[in-house]
mmCIF file of C-alpha atoms in Angstrom:
data_model
loop_
_atom_site.group_PDB
_atom_site.id
_atom_site.type_symbol
_atom_site.label_atom_id
_atom_site.label_comp_id
_atom_site.label_asym_id
_atom_site.label_seq_id
_atom_site.Cartn_x
_atom_site.Cartn_y
_atom_site.Cartn_z
ATOM 1 C CA MET A 3 -113.702 -116.385 10.591
ATOM 2 C CA PRO A 4 -114.160 -119.717 12.357
ATOM 3 C CA LEU A 5 -114.293 -123.244 10.938
ATOM 4 C CA ASP A 6 -116.994 -123.705 8.271
ATOM 5 C CA PRO A 7 -120.151 -124.584 10.290
ATOM 6 C CA LYS A 8 -120.941 -127.427 7.879
ATOM 7 C CA VAL A 9 -117.624 -129.044 8.828
ATOM 8 C CA ALA A 10 -117.899 -128.086 12.520
ATOM 9 C CA ASP A 11 -121.337 -129.766 12.682
ATOM 10 C CA ARG A 12 -119.861 -133.088 11.523
ATOM 11 C CA LEU A 13 -116.842 -133.008 13.849
ATOM 12 C CA LYS A 14 -116.965 -135.178 16.983
ATOM 13 C CA ARG A 15 -114.509 -133.882 19.568
ATOM 14 C CA ASP A 16 -113.189 -135.578 22.711
ATOM 15 C CA ALA A 17 -113.691 -134.161 26.223
ATOM 16 C CA GLN A 18 -110.843 -131.688 25.560
ATOM 17 C CA GLY A 19 -112.443 -130.499 22.293
ATOM 18 C CA LEU A 20 -109.816 -132.302 20.221
ATOM 19 C CA VAL A 21 -109.840 -134.679 17.264
ATOM 20 C CA PRO A 22 -106.884 -136.908 16.294
ATOM 21 C CA ALA A 23 -105.331 -136.241 12.886
ATOM 22 C CA VAL A 24 -103.509 -139.032 11.070
ATOM 23 C CA VAL A 25 -100.880 -137.610 8.742
ATOM 24 C CA GLN A 26 -99.778 -139.484 5.658
ATOM 25 C CA GLN A 27 -97.270 -138.674 2.900
ATOM 26 C CA TYR A 28 -99.528 -138.183 -0.129
ATOM 27 C CA ASP A 29 -97.486 -140.110 -2.709
ATOM 28 C CA THR A 30 -95.665 -142.884 -0.834
ATOM 29 C CA GLY A 31 -98.501 -143.582 1.627
ATOM 30 C CA GLU A 32 -96.150 -143.555 4.655
ATOM 31 C CA VAL A 33 -97.984 -142.743 7.879
ATOM 32 C CA LEU A 34 -95.813 -139.935 9.212
ATOM 33 C CA MET A 35 -97.308 -139.001 12.580
ATOM 34 C CA MET A 36 -100.446 -138.456 14.618
ATOM 35 C CA ALA A 37 -101.331 -135.099 16.149
ATOM 36 C CA TRP A 38 -104.353 -133.289 17.596
ATOM 37 C CA MET A 39 -106.584 -130.544 16.243
ATOM 38 C CA ASP A 40 -109.315 -128.381 17.669
ATOM 39 C CA ASP A 41 -111.731 -126.479 15.426
ATOM 40 C CA GLU A 42 -109.336 -123.557 15.003
ATOM 41 C CA ALA A 43 -106.367 -125.781 14.086
ATOM 42 C CA LEU A 44 -108.506 -127.540 11.459
ATOM 43 C CA HIS A 45 -109.722 -124.174 10.173
ATOM 44 C CA ARG A 46 -106.157 -122.884 9.829
ATOM 45 C CA THR A 47 -105.060 -126.141 8.165
ATOM 46 C CA LEU A 48 -107.874 -126.055 5.587
ATOM 47 C CA THR A 49 -107.553 -122.336 4.810
ATOM 48 C CA THR A 50 -103.737 -122.053 4.690
ATOM 49 C CA GLY A 51 -102.815 -125.465 3.274
ATOM 50 C CA ARG A 52 -100.189 -125.793 6.034
ATOM 51 C CA ALA A 53 -100.765 -128.483 8.664
ATOM 52 C CA THR A 54 -101.491 -126.799 11.999
ATOM 53 C CA TYR A 55 -102.077 -128.687 15.241
ATOM 54 C CA TRP A 56 -102.909 -128.100 18.878
ATOM 55 C CA SER A 57 -100.052 -128.967 21.213
ATOM 56 C CA ARG A 58 -101.518 -130.579 24.326
ATOM 57 C CA SER A 59 -98.243 -130.138 26.252
ATOM 58 C CA ARG A 60 -97.606 -126.497 25.285
ATOM 59 C CA ARG A 61 -101.329 -125.613 25.061
ATOM 60 C CA ASP A 62 -100.786 -123.632 21.896
ATOM 61 C CA TYR A 63 -101.179 -123.861 18.126
ATOM 62 C CA TRP A 64 -98.277 -125.271 16.245
ATOM 63 C CA VAL A 65 -97.634 -124.913 12.521
ATOM 64 C CA LYS A 66 -95.685 -128.042 11.633
ATOM 65 C CA GLY A 67 -92.172 -127.052 10.537
ATOM 66 C CA GLU A 68 -92.366 -123.496 11.924
ATOM 67 C CA THR A 69 -89.161 -124.064 13.887
ATOM 68 C CA SER A 70 -87.667 -127.166 12.198
ATOM 69 C CA GLY A 71 -88.361 -126.117 8.610
ATOM 70 C CA ASN A 72 -89.924 -129.546 8.040
ATOM 71 C CA VAL A 73 -93.275 -128.202 6.848
ATOM 72 C CA GLN A 74 -96.309 -130.140 5.663
ATOM 73 C CA PHE A 75 -98.135 -128.926 2.556
ATOM 74 C CA VAL A 76 -101.649 -130.338 2.709
ATOM 75 C CA ARG A 77 -102.823 -132.076 -0.471
ATOM 76 C CA HIS A 78 -106.002 -133.746 0.808
ATOM 77 C CA ALA A 79 -108.105 -133.781 3.971
ATOM 78 C CA ALA A 80 -111.004 -135.995 5.022
ATOM 79 C CA LEU A 81 -113.100 -136.906 8.036
ATOM 80 C CA ASP A 82 -113.834 -140.503 8.868
ATOM 81 C CA CYS A 83 -117.314 -142.050 8.895
ATOM 82 C CA ASP A 84 -117.901 -141.003 12.512
ATOM 83 C CA GLY A 85 -116.414 -137.514 12.183
ATOM 84 C CA ASP A 86 -114.032 -138.271 15.037
ATOM 85 C CA THR A 87 -110.748 -138.679 13.117
ATOM 86 C CA ILE A 88 -109.087 -136.515 10.459
ATOM 87 C CA LEU A 89 -106.848 -137.862 7.699
ATOM 88 C CA LEU A 90 -104.394 -135.443 6.103
ATOM 89 C CA LYS A 91 -102.380 -136.333 3.037
ATOM 90 C CA VAL A 92 -99.407 -133.994 2.958
ATOM 91 C CA ASP A 93 -96.157 -133.351 1.181
ATOM 92 C CA GLN A 94 -93.649 -133.548 4.041
ATOM 93 C CA THR A 95 -90.380 -131.628 3.780
ATOM 94 C CA GLY A 96 -87.566 -133.536 5.556
ATOM 95 C CA GLY A 97 -88.324 -135.701 8.566
ATOM 96 C CA ALA A 98 -91.773 -135.646 10.135
ATOM 97 C CA CYS A 99 -90.506 -136.806 13.529
ATOM 98 C CA HIS A 100 -88.854 -134.526 16.080
ATOM 99 C CA THR A 101 -86.151 -137.234 16.422
ATOM 100 C CA GLY A 102 -85.113 -136.588 12.813
ATOM 101 C CA ASP A 103 -86.629 -139.840 11.563
ATOM 102 C CA ARG A 104 -88.726 -139.732 8.425
ATOM 103 C CA THR A 105 -91.786 -140.938 10.346
ATOM 104 C CA CYS A 106 -92.662 -141.209 14.034
ATOM 105 C CA PHE A 107 -93.260 -144.946 13.575
ATOM 106 C CA ASP A 108 -89.796 -145.954 12.308
ATOM 107 C CA ALA A 109 -88.033 -146.629 15.601
ATOM 108 C CA ASP A 110 -90.188 -148.888 17.779
ATOM 109 C CA VAL A 111 -91.367 -152.007 15.942
ATOM 110 C CA LEU A 112 -93.431 -154.549 17.938
ATOM 111 C CA GLU A 113 -93.211 -158.287 17.426
ATOM 112 C CA VAL A 114 -96.366 -159.900 15.995
ATOM 113 C CA SER A 115 -97.134 -163.639 16.258
ATOM 114 C CA ARG A 116 -99.081 -165.097 13.380
ATOM 115 C CA MET B 15 -100.499 -163.689 30.323
ATOM 116 C CA PRO B 16 -100.661 -159.898 30.048
ATOM 117 C CA LEU B 17 -98.974 -157.552 27.583
ATOM 118 C CA ASP B 18 -95.171 -157.921 27.504
ATOM 119 C CA PRO B 19 -93.945 -155.581 30.299
ATOM 120 C CA LYS B 20 -91.251 -154.171 27.992
ATOM 121 C CA VAL B 21 -94.009 -152.986 25.644
ATOM 122 C CA ALA B 22 -96.360 -151.948 28.470
ATOM 123 C CA ASP B 23 -93.595 -149.756 29.962
ATOM 124 C CA ARG B 24 -93.288 -147.788 26.722
ATOM 125 C CA LEU B 25 -97.030 -147.315 26.209
ATOM 126 C CA LYS B 26 -98.534 -143.920 27.079
ATOM 127 C CA ARG B 27 -102.253 -144.249 27.672
ATOM 128 C CA ASP B 28 -104.925 -141.550 27.863
ATOM 129 C CA ALA B 29 -107.076 -140.941 30.963
ATOM 130 C CA GLN B 30 -109.247 -143.932 29.943
ATOM 131 C CA GLY B 31 -106.209 -146.218 29.608
ATOM 132 C CA LEU B 32 -106.470 -146.204 25.812
ATOM 133 C CA VAL B 33 -104.090 -145.614 22.922
ATOM 134 C CA PRO B 34 -105.232 -144.764 19.370
ATOM 135 C CA ALA B 35 -104.325 -147.293 16.677
ATOM 136 C CA VAL B 36 -103.970 -146.157 13.075
ATOM 137 C CA VAL B 37 -104.700 -149.022 10.690
ATOM 138 C CA GLN B 38 -103.185 -149.137 7.231
ATOM 139 C CA GLN B 39 -103.428 -151.659 4.390
ATOM 140 C CA TYR B 40 -99.901 -153.101 4.284
ATOM 141 C CA ASP B 41 -99.378 -153.128 0.503
ATOM 142 C CA THR B 42 -101.387 -150.205 -0.913
ATOM 143 C CA GLY B 43 -100.737 -147.848 2.037
ATOM 144 C CA GLU B 44 -104.422 -146.877 2.337
ATOM 145 C CA VAL B 45 -105.291 -145.635 5.827
ATOM 146 C CA LEU B 46 -108.312 -147.798 6.584
ATOM 147 C CA MET B 47 -109.550 -146.667 9.998
ATOM 148 C CA MET B 48 -108.628 -145.529 13.486
ATOM 149 C CA ALA B 49 -109.608 -147.459 16.602
ATOM 150 C CA TRP B 50 -108.654 -147.700 20.270
ATOM 151 C CA MET B 51 -106.656 -150.269 22.242
ATOM 152 C CA ASP B 52 -105.975 -150.879 25.883
ATOM 153 C CA ASP B 53 -103.110 -153.111 27.030
ATOM 154 C CA GLU B 54 -105.188 -156.271 26.665
ATOM 155 C CA ALA B 55 -106.359 -155.407 23.132
ATOM 156 C CA LEU B 56 -102.748 -154.764 22.087
ATOM 157 C CA HIS B 57 -101.673 -158.017 23.747
ATOM 158 C CA ARG B 58 -104.365 -159.977 21.883
ATOM 159 C CA THR B 59 -103.468 -158.230 18.611
ATOM 160 C CA LEU B 60 -99.747 -159.011 18.917
ATOM 161 C CA THR B 61 -100.210 -162.609 20.061
ATOM 162 C CA THR B 62 -103.013 -163.668 17.689
ATOM 163 C CA GLY B 63 -102.136 -161.635 14.594
ATOM 164 C CA ARG B 64 -105.785 -160.524 14.392
ATOM 165 C CA ALA B 65 -106.524 -156.845 15.010
ATOM 166 C CA THR B 66 -108.440 -156.513 18.279
ATOM 167 C CA TYR B 67 -109.737 -153.218 19.656
ATOM 168 C CA TRP B 68 -111.561 -151.778 22.637
ATOM 169 C CA SER B 69 -115.002 -150.480 21.768
ATOM 170 C CA ARG B 70 -115.609 -147.318 23.781
ATOM 171 C CA SER B 71 -119.348 -147.416 23.055
ATOM 172 C CA ARG B 72 -119.903 -151.110 23.831
ATOM 173 C CA ARG B 73 -117.176 -151.238 26.521
ATOM 174 C CA ASP B 74 -115.928 -154.560 25.250
ATOM 175 C CA TYR B 75 -113.170 -156.123 23.155
ATOM 176 C CA TRP B 76 -113.848 -156.393 19.489
ATOM 177 C CA VAL B 77 -112.008 -158.637 17.032
ATOM 178 C CA LYS B 78 -112.287 -156.781 13.729
ATOM 179 C CA GLY B 79 -114.366 -158.848 11.318
ATOM 180 C CA GLU B 80 -115.792 -161.164 13.981
ATOM 181 C CA THR B 81 -119.338 -160.358 12.826
ATOM 182 C CA SER B 82 -118.752 -158.822 9.359
ATOM 183 C CA GLY B 83 -116.140 -161.332 8.178
ATOM 184 C CA ASN B 84 -113.948 -158.380 7.163
ATOM 185 C CA VAL B 85 -110.970 -159.440 9.261
ATOM 186 C CA GLN B 86 -107.576 -157.778 9.566
ATOM 187 C CA PHE B 87 -104.477 -159.967 9.481
ATOM 188 C CA VAL B 88 -101.685 -158.000 11.137
ATOM 189 C CA ARG B 89 -98.424 -157.849 9.156
ATOM 190 C CA HIS B 90 -96.572 -155.166 11.150
ATOM 191 C CA ALA B 91 -97.036 -153.179 14.354
ATOM 192 C CA ALA B 92 -95.135 -150.208 15.752
ATOM 193 C CA LEU B 93 -95.326 -147.565 18.452
ATOM 194 C CA ASP B 94 -94.611 -143.947 17.661
ATOM 195 C CA CYS B 95 -91.732 -141.935 19.155
ATOM 196 C CA ASP B 96 -93.826 -140.956 22.203
ATOM 197 C CA GLY B 97 -95.415 -144.383 22.747
ATOM 198 C CA ASP B 98 -98.855 -142.818 22.549
ATOM 199 C CA THR B 99 -99.978 -144.042 19.106
ATOM 200 C CA ILE B 100 -99.924 -147.500 17.509
ATOM 201 C CA LEU B 101 -99.562 -148.138 13.773
ATOM 202 C CA LEU B 102 -100.833 -151.459 12.433
ATOM 203 C CA LYS B 103 -100.177 -152.581 8.884
ATOM 204 C CA VAL B 104 -102.791 -155.192 8.072
ATOM 205 C CA ASP B 105 -104.187 -157.239 5.255
ATOM 206 C CA GLN B 106 -107.851 -156.175 5.239
ATOM 207 C CA THR B 107 -110.478 -158.588 3.918
ATOM 208 C CA GLY B 108 -113.329 -156.658 2.254
ATOM 209 C CA GLY B 109 -114.276 -153.192 3.451
ATOM 210 C CA ALA B 110 -112.740 -151.806 6.623
ATOM 211 C CA CYS B 111 -115.629 -149.406 7.251
ATOM 212 C CA HIS B 112 -118.933 -150.419 8.833
ATOM 213 C CA THR B 113 -120.629 -148.481 5.988
ATOM 214 C CA GLY B 114 -119.214 -150.994 3.494
ATOM 215 C CA ASP B 115 -116.642 -148.543 2.134
ATOM 216 C CA ARG B 116 -113.088 -149.754 1.667
ATOM 217 C CA THR B 117 -111.833 -147.187 4.192
ATOM 218 C CA CYS B 118 -113.501 -144.984 6.810
ATOM 219 C CA PHE B 119 -112.022 -141.910 5.090
ATOM 220 C CA ASP B 120 -113.572 -142.345 1.632
ATOM 221 C CA ALA B 121 -116.862 -140.514 2.119
ATOM 222 C CA ASP B 122 -116.220 -137.110 3.702
ATOM 223 C CA VAL B 123 -113.559 -135.110 1.838
ATOM 224 C CA LEU B 124 -112.816 -131.574 3.119
ATOM 225 C CA GLU B 125 -111.902 -128.682 0.858
ATOM 226 C CA VAL B 126 -108.332 -127.380 1.254
ATOM 227 C CA SER B 127 -107.195 -123.933 0.075
ATOM 228 C CA ARG B 128 -103.603 -123.759 -1.107
#
């Protein structure tokens, strides 16, 4: 069974058929990572409760934590006002980043003038 | 003056020269919106402390809140581990969404089986 047509109708995909997914820890609010989904990845995510993405480099589906054990249990999912971004609130086991960091945004802080 | 070359060297842009920016309210952790930046938009954001994006539809720079008054004061900026996503933590005046909602992810919740 494919993605619910009512959801598929609202989804705005890029030229590669993908939509960015912002992934946030549901209780602390930390933004953990950003990844990409096609219709099938979103379908699997919504129906299994396990965050599943499309790997643009490997050209394959990827259940987060399948190899690392650092799985993401999905607590909440939403589309934005334009239907072109997904927000997942998850419960992240261990580090979200492949570097071992808790989030993918921990290591490279940029200086802001204000 | 363009974007700091040390930052520009780490940035991985898409085919249109753009990088997605995830925008989060700095104190509550709410994910407010997602928008796009090129090098110049990131440069303006980091040097002015006001979130500035590239509008793909209008093909122009866009200082958030310039027309609506709902500005974003940037408190923190980071690149992710791959340099292909930006995270901004901002102080958002009023609603972040053009619909008037506080965030762009408030209106369209998706059902998750688990």
